[in-house]
C-alpha atoms as an extended CHARMM CRD file, in Angstrom:
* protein
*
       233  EXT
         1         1  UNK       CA             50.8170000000      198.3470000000      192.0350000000  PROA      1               0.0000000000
         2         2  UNK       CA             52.6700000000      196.1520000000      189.8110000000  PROA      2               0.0000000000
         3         3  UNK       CA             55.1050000000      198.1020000000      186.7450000000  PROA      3               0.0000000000
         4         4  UNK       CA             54.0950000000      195.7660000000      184.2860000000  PROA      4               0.0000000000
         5         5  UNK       CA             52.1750000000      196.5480000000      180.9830000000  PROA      5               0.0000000000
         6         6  UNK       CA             48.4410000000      195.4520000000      180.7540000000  PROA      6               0.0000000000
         7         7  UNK       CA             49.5380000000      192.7770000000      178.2820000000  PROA      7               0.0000000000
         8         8  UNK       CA             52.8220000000      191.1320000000      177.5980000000  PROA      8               0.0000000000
         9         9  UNK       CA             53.5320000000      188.6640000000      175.1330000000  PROA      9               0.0000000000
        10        10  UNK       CA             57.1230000000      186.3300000000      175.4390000000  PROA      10              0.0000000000
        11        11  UNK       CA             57.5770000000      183.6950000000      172.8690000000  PROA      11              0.0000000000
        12        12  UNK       CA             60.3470000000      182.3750000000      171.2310000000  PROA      12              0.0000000000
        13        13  UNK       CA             62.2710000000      179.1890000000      171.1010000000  PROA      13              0.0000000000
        14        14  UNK       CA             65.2510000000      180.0530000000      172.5480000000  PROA      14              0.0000000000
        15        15  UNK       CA             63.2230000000      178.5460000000      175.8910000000  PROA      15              0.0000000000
        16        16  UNK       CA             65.9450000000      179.3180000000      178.5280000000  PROA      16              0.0000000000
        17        17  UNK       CA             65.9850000000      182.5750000000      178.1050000000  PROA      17              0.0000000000
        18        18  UNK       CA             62.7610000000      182.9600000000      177.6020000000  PROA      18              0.0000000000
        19        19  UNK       CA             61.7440000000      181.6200000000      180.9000000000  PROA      19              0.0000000000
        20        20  UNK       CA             64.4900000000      183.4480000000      182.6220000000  PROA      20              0.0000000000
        21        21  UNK       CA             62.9850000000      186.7460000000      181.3800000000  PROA      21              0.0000000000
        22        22  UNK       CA             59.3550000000      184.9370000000      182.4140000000  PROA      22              0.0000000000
        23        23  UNK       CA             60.7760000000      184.5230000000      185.7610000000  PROA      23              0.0000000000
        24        24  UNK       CA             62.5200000000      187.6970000000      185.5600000000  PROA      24              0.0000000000
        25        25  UNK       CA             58.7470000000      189.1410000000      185.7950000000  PROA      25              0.0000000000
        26        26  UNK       CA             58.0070000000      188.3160000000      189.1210000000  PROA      26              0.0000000000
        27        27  UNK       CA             60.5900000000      190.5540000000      190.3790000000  PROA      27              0.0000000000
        28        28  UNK       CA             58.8410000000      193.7610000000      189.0500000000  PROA      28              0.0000000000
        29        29  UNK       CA             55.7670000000      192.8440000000      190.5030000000  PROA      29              0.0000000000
        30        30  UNK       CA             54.9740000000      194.0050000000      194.4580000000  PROA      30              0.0000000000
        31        31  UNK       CA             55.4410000000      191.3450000000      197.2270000000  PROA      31              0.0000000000
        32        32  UNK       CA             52.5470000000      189.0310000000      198.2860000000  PROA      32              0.0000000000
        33        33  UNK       CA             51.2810000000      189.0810000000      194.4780000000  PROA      33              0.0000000000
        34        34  UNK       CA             48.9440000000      186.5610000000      193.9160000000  PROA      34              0.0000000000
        35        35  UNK       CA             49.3370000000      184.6840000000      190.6970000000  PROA      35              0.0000000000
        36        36  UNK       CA             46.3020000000      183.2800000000      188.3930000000  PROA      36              0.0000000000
        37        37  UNK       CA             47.4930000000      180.3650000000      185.5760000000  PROA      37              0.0000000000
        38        38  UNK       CA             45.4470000000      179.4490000000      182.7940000000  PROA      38              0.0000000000
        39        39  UNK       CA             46.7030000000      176.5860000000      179.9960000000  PROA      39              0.0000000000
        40        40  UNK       CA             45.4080000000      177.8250000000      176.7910000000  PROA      40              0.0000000000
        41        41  UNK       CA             43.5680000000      174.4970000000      175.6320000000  PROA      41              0.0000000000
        42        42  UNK       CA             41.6040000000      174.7250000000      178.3920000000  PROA      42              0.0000000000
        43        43  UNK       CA             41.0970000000      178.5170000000      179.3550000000  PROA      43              0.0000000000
        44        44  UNK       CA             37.9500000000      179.1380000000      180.1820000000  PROA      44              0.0000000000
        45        45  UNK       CA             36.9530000000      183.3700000000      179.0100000000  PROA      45              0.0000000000
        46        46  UNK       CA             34.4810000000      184.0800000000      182.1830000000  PROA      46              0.0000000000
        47        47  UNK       CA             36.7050000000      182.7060000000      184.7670000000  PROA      47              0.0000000000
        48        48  UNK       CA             39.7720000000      184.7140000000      182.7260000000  PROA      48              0.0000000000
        49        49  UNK       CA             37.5680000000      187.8190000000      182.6650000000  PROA      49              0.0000000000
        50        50  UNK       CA             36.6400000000      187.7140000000      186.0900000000  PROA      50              0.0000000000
        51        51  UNK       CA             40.5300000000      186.6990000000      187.1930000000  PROA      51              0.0000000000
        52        52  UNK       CA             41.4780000000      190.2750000000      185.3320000000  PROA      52              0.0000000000
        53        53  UNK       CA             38.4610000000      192.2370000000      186.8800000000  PROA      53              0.0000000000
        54        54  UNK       CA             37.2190000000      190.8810000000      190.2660000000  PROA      54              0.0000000000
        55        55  UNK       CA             39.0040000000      192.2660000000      193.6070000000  PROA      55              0.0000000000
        56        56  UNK       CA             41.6630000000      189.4240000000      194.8130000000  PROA      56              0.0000000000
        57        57  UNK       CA             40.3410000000      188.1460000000      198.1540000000  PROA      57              0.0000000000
        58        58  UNK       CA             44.3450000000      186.7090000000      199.4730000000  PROA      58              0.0000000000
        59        59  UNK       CA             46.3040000000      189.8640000000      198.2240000000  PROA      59              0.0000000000
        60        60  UNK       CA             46.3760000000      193.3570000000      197.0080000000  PROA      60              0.0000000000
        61        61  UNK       CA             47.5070000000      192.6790000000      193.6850000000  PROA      61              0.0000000000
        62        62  UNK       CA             47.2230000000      190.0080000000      191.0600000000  PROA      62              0.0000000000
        63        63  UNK       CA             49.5820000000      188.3890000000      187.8470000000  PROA      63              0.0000000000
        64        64  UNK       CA             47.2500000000      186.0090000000      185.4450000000  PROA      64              0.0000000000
        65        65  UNK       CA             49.4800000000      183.9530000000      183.1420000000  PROA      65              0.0000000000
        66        66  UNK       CA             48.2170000000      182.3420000000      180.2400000000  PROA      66              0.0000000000
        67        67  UNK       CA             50.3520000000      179.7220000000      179.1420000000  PROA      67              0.0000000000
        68        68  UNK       CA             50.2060000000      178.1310000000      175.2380000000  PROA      68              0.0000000000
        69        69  UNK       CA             47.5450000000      180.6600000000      173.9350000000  PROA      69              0.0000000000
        70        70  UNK       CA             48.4950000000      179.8780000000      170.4850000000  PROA      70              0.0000000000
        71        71  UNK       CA             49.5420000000      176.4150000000      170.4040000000  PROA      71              0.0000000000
        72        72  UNK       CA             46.8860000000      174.3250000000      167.8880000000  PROA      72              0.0000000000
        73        73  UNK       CA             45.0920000000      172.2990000000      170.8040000000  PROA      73              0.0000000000
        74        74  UNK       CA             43.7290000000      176.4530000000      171.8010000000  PROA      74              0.0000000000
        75        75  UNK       CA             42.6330000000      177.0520000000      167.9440000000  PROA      75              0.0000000000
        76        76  UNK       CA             38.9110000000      177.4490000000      169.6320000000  PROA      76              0.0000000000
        77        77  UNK       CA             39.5970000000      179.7730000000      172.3020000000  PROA      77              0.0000000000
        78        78  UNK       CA             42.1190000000      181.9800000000      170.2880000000  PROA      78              0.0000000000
        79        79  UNK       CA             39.5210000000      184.2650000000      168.4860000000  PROA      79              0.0000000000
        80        80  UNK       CA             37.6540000000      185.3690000000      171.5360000000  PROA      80              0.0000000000
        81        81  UNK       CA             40.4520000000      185.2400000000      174.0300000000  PROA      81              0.0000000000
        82        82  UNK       CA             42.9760000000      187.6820000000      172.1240000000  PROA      82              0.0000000000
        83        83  UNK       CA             39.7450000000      189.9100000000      171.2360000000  PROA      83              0.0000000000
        84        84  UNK       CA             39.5990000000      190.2990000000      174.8970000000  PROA      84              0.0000000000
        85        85  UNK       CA             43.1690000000      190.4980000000      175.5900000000  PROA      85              0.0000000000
        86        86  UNK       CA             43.1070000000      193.6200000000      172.9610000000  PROA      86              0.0000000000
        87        87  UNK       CA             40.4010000000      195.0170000000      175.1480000000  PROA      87              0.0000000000
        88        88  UNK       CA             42.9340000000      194.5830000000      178.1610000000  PROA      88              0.0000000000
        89        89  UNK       CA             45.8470000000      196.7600000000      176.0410000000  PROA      89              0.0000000000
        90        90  UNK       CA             43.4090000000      199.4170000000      176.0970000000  PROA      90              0.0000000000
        91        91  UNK       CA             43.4620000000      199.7310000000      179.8530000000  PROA      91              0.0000000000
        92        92  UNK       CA             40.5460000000      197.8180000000      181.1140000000  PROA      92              0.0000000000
        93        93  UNK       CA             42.4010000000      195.3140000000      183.3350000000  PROA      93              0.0000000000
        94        94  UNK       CA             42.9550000000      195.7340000000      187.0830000000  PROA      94              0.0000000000
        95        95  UNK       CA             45.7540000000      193.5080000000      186.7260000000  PROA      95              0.0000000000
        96        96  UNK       CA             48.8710000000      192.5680000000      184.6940000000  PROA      96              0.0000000000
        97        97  UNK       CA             48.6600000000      189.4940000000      181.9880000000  PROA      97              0.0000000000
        98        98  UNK       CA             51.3340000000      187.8250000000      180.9680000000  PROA      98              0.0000000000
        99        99  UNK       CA             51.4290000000      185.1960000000      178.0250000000  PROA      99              0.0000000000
       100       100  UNK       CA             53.5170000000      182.8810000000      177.2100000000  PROA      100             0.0000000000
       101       101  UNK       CA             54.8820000000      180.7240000000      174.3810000000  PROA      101             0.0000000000
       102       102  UNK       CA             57.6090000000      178.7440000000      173.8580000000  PROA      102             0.0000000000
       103       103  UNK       CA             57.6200000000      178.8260000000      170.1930000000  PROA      103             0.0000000000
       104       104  UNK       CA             58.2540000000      181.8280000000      168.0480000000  PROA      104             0.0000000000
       105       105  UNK       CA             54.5220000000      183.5140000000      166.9760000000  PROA      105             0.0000000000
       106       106  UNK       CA             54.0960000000      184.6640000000      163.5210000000  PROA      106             0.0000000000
       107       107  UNK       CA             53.5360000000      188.1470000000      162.3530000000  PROA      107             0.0000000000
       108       108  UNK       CA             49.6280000000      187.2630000000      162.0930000000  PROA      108             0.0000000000
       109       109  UNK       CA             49.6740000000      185.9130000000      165.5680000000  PROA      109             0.0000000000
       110       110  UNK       CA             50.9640000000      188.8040000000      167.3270000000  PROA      110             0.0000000000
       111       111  UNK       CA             48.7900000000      191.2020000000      164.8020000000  PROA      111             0.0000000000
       112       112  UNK       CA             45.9260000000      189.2820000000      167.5460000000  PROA      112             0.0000000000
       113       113  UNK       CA             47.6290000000      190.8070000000      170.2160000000  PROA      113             0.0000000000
       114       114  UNK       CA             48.6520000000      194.3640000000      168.2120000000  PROA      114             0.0000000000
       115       115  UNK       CA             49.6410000000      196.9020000000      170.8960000000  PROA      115             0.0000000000
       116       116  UNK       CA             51.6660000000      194.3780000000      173.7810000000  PROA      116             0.0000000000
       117       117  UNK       CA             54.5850000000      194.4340000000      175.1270000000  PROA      117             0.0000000000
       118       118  UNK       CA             56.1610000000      191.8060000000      173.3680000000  PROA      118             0.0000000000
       119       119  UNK       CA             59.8120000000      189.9280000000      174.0970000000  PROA      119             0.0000000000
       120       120  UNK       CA             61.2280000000      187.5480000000      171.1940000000  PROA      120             0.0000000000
       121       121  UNK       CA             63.9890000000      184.9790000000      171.7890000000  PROA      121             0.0000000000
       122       122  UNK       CA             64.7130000000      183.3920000000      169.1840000000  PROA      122             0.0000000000
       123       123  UNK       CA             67.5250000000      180.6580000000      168.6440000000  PROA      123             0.0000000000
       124       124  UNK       CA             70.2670000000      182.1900000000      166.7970000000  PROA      124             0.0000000000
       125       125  UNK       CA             70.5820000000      180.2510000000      163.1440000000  PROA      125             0.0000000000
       126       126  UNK       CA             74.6150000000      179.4820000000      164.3540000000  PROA      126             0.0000000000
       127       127  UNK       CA             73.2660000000      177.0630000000      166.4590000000  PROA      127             0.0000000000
       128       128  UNK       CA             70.8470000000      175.4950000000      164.1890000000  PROA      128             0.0000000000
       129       129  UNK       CA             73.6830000000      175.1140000000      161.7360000000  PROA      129             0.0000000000
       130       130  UNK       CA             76.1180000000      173.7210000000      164.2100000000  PROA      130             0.0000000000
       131       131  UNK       CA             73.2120000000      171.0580000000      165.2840000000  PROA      131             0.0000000000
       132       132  UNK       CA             72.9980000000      170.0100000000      161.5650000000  PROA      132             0.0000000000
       133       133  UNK       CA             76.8340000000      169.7480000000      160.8490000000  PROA      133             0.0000000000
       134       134  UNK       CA             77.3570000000      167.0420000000      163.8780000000  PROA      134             0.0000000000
       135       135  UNK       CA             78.3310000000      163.6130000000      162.6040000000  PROA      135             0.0000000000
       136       136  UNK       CA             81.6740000000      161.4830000000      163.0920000000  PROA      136             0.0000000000
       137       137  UNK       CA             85.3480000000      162.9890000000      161.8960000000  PROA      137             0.0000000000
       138       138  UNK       CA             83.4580000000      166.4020000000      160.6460000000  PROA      138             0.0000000000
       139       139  UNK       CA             84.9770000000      167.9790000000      163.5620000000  PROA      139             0.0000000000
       140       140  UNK       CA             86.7970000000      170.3930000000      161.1050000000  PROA      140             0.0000000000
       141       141  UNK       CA             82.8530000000      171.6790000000      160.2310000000  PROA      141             0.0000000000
       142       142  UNK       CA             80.9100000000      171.7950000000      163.3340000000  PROA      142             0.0000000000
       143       143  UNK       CA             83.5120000000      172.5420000000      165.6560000000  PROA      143             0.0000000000
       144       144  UNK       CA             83.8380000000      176.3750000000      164.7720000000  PROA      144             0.0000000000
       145       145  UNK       CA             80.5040000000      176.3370000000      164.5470000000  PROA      145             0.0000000000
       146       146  UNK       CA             79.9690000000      174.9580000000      168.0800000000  PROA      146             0.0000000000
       147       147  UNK       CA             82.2650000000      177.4280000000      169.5880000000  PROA      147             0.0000000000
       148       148  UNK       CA             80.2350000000      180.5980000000      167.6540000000  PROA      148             0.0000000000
       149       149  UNK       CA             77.2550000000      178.9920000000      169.5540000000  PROA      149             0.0000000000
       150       150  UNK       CA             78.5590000000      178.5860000000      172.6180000000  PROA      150             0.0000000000
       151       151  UNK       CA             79.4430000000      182.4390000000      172.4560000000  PROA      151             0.0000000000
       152       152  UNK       CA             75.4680000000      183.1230000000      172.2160000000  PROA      152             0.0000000000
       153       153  UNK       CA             73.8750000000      180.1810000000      173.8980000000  PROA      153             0.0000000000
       154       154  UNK       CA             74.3510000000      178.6980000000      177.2100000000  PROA      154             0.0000000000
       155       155  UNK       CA             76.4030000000      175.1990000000      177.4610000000  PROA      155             0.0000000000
       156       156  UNK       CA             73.5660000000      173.7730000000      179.4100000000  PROA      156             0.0000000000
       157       157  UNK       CA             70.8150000000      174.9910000000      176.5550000000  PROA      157             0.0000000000
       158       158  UNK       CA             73.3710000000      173.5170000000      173.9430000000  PROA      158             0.0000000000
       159       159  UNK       CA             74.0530000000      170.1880000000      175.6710000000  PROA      159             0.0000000000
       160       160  UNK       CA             70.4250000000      169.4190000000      175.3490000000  PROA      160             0.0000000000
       161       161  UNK       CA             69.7480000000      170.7050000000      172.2070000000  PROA      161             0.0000000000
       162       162  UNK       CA             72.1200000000      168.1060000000      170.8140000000  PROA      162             0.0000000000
       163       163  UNK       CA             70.8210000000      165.4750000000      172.7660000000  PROA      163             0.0000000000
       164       164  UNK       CA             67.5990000000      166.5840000000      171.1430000000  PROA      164             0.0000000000
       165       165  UNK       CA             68.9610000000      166.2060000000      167.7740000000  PROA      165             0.0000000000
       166       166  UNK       CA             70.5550000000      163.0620000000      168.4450000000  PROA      166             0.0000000000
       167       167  UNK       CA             67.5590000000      161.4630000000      169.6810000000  PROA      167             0.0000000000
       168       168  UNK       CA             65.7220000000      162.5220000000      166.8090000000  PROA      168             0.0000000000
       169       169  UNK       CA             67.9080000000      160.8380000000      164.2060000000  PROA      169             0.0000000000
       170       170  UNK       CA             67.9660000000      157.7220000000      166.5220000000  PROA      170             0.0000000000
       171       171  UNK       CA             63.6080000000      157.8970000000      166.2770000000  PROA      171             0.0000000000
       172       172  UNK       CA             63.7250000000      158.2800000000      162.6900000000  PROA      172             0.0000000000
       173       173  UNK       CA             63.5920000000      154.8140000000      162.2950000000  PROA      173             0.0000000000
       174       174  UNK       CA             60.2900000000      154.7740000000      164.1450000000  PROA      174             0.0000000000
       175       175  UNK       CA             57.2560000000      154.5030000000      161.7570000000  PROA      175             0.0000000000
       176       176  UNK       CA             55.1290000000      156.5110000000      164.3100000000  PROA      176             0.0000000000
       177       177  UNK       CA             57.8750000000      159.6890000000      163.8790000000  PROA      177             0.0000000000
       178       178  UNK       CA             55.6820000000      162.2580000000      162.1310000000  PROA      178             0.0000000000
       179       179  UNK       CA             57.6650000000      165.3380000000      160.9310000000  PROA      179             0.0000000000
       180       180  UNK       CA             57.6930000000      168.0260000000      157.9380000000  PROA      180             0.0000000000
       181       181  UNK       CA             58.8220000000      166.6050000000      154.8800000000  PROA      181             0.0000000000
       182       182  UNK       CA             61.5340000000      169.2340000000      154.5860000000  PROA      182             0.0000000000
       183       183  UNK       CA             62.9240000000      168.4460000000      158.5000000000  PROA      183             0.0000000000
       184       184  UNK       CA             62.6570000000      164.3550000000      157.7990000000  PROA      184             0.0000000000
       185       185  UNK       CA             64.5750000000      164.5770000000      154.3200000000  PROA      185             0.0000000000
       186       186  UNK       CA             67.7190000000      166.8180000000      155.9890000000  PROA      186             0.0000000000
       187       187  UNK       CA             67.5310000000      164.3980000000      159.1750000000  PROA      187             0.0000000000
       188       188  UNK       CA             67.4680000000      161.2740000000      156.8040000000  PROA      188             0.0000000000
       189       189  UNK       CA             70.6330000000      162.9900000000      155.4670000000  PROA      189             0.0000000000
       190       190  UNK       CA             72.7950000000      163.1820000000      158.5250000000  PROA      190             0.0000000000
       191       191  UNK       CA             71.4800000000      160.0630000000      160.0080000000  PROA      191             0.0000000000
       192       192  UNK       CA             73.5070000000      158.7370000000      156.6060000000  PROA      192             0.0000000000
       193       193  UNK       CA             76.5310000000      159.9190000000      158.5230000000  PROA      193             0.0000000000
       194       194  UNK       CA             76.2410000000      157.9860000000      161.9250000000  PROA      194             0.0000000000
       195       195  UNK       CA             76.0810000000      154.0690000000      162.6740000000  PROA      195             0.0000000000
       196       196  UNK       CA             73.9300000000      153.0010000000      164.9520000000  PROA      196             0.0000000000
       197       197  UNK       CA             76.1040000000      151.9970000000      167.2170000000  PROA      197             0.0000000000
       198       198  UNK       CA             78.0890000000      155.7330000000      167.4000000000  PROA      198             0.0000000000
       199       199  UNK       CA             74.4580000000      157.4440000000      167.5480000000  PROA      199             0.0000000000
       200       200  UNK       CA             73.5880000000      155.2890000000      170.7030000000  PROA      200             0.0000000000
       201       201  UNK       CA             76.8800000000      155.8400000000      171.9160000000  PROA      201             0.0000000000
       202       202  UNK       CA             77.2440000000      159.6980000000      171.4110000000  PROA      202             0.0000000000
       203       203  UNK       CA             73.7960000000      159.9280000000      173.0290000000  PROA      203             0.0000000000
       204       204  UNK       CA             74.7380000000      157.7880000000      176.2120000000  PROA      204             0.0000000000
       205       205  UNK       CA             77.7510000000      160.0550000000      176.3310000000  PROA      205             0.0000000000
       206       206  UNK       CA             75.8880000000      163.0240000000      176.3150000000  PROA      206             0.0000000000
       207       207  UNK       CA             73.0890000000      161.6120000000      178.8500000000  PROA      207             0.0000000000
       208       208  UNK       CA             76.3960000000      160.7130000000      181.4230000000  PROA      208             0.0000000000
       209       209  UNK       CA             77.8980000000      164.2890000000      180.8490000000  PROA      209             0.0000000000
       210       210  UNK       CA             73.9380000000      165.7100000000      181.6470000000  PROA      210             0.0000000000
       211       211  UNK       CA             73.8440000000      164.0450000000      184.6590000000  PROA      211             0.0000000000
       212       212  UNK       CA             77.8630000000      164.7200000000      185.9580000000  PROA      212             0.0000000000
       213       213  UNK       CA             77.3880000000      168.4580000000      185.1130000000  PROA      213             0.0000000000
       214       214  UNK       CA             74.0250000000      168.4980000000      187.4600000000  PROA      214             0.0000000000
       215       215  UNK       CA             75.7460000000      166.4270000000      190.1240000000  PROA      215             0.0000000000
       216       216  UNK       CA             78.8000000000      169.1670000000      190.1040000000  PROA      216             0.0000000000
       217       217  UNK       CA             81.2490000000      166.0260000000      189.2470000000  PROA      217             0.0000000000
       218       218  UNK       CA             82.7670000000      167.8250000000      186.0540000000  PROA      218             0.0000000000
       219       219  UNK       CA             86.4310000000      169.4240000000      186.8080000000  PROA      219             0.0000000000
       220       220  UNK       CA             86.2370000000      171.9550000000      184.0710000000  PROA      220             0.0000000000
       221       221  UNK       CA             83.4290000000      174.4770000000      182.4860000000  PROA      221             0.0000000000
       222       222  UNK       CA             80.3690000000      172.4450000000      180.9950000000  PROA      222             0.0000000000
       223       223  UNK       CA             81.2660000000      174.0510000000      177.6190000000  PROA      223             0.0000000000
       224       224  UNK       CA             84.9360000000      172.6450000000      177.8470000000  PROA      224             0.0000000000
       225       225  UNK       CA             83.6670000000      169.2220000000      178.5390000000  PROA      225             0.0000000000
       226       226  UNK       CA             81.1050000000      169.0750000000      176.2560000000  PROA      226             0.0000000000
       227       227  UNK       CA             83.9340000000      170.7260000000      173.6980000000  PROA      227             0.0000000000
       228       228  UNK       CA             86.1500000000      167.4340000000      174.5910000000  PROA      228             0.0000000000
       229       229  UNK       CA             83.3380000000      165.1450000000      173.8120000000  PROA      229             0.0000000000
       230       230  UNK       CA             82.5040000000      166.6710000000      170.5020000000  PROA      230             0.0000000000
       231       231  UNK       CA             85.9500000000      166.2110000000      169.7240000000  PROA      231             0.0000000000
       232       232  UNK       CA             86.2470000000      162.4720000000      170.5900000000  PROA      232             0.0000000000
       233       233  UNK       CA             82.9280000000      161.8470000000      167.6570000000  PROA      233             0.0000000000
């Protein structure tokens, strides 16, 4: 039998970890496990029900995953599906559930799963501080900052975080870009701080240093080299 809780709940948007302890799952459950998916927009509750209940015809023991429970596309299957996944903390379910969301849930969302195992990662606010200081000669700003990150986030979770952000202040000139006030005004801000011609750059930089790093071509740590770039903006 598996060691896992009825019901556990990972979210967060610190995403690599988050699927690495997601992965990390698998290993605690017994071998030849067979594994049920569901996507939340389109879970259906009697074929969930009857994937937690019903004897598995392929194995002795069963994982069902539901995947994006509370993103907004779900909003109509959210009431009755977490009213049954409550049921399932109380010990009903023959097998484990496990969902998962890779965004942070809200104190009222996981009040719809109240009594799960739950596992948060969350980005720490260093790195969300160190993505907002990059822009050219402000190396004196975001480089401490980058190395504070570096010391709680991955290099390879960093590297395309910034790529993120970069990309995002080279779309803001895209009508079609639809964002929260509040995110749009401090993107406008920094995107003061680049030319276009350094944003397209930067980001062709860091799409070259992506694909080296994957390829094993880089001499020196990924952090170093993506240190030396940062340093060259």
């Amino acid at each position: 039998m598996s060691s896992l809780p009825p019901v556990t709940v990972i979210h967060g948007d610190a995403l690599l970890q988050s699927r690495q302890f997601f992965h990390q799952l698998f290993t605690q459950t017994p071998a030849q496990t067979e594994t049920v998916r569901f996507e939340g927009k389109d879970l259906d509750l009697t074929a969930l029900v009857q994937a937690c209940q019903s004897t598995s015809l392929i194995a002795l023991n069963r994982l069902i995953i539901i995947e994006n429970l509370f993103h907004p596309s779900a909003k109509a299957k959210l009431a009755t599906t977490s009213a049954y996944c409550r049921e399932l903390i109380q010990g009903t379910t023959a097998y484990p559930l496990v969902i998962y969301e890779p965004r942070l849930l809200t104190p009222a969302q996981l009040k719809l799963v109240q009594g799960a195992s739950v596992k948060s990662f969350k980005t720490p606010p260093v790195v969300f501080q160190f993505l907002a200081n990059l822009a050219p000669q402000k190396q004196a700003q975001f480089i401490p900052l980058y190395q504070r990150s570096l010391k709680k986030q991955p290099a390879e979770l960093l590297l395309a975080m910034i790529a993120r952000q970069i990309r995002l202040l080279i779309q803001l000139a895209d009508p079609d870009l639809h964002l929260p006030p509040w995110q749009m005004a401090k993107l406008s801000a920094q995107r003061r701080r680049f030319t276009d011609e350094q944003l397209t750059a930067f980001h062709d930089q860091l799409v070259l240093l992506d694909r080296r790093a994957k390829q094993g071509q880089i001499t020196g740590s990924l952090g170093q080299e993506l240190a030396m770039l940062l340093l060259k903006l």
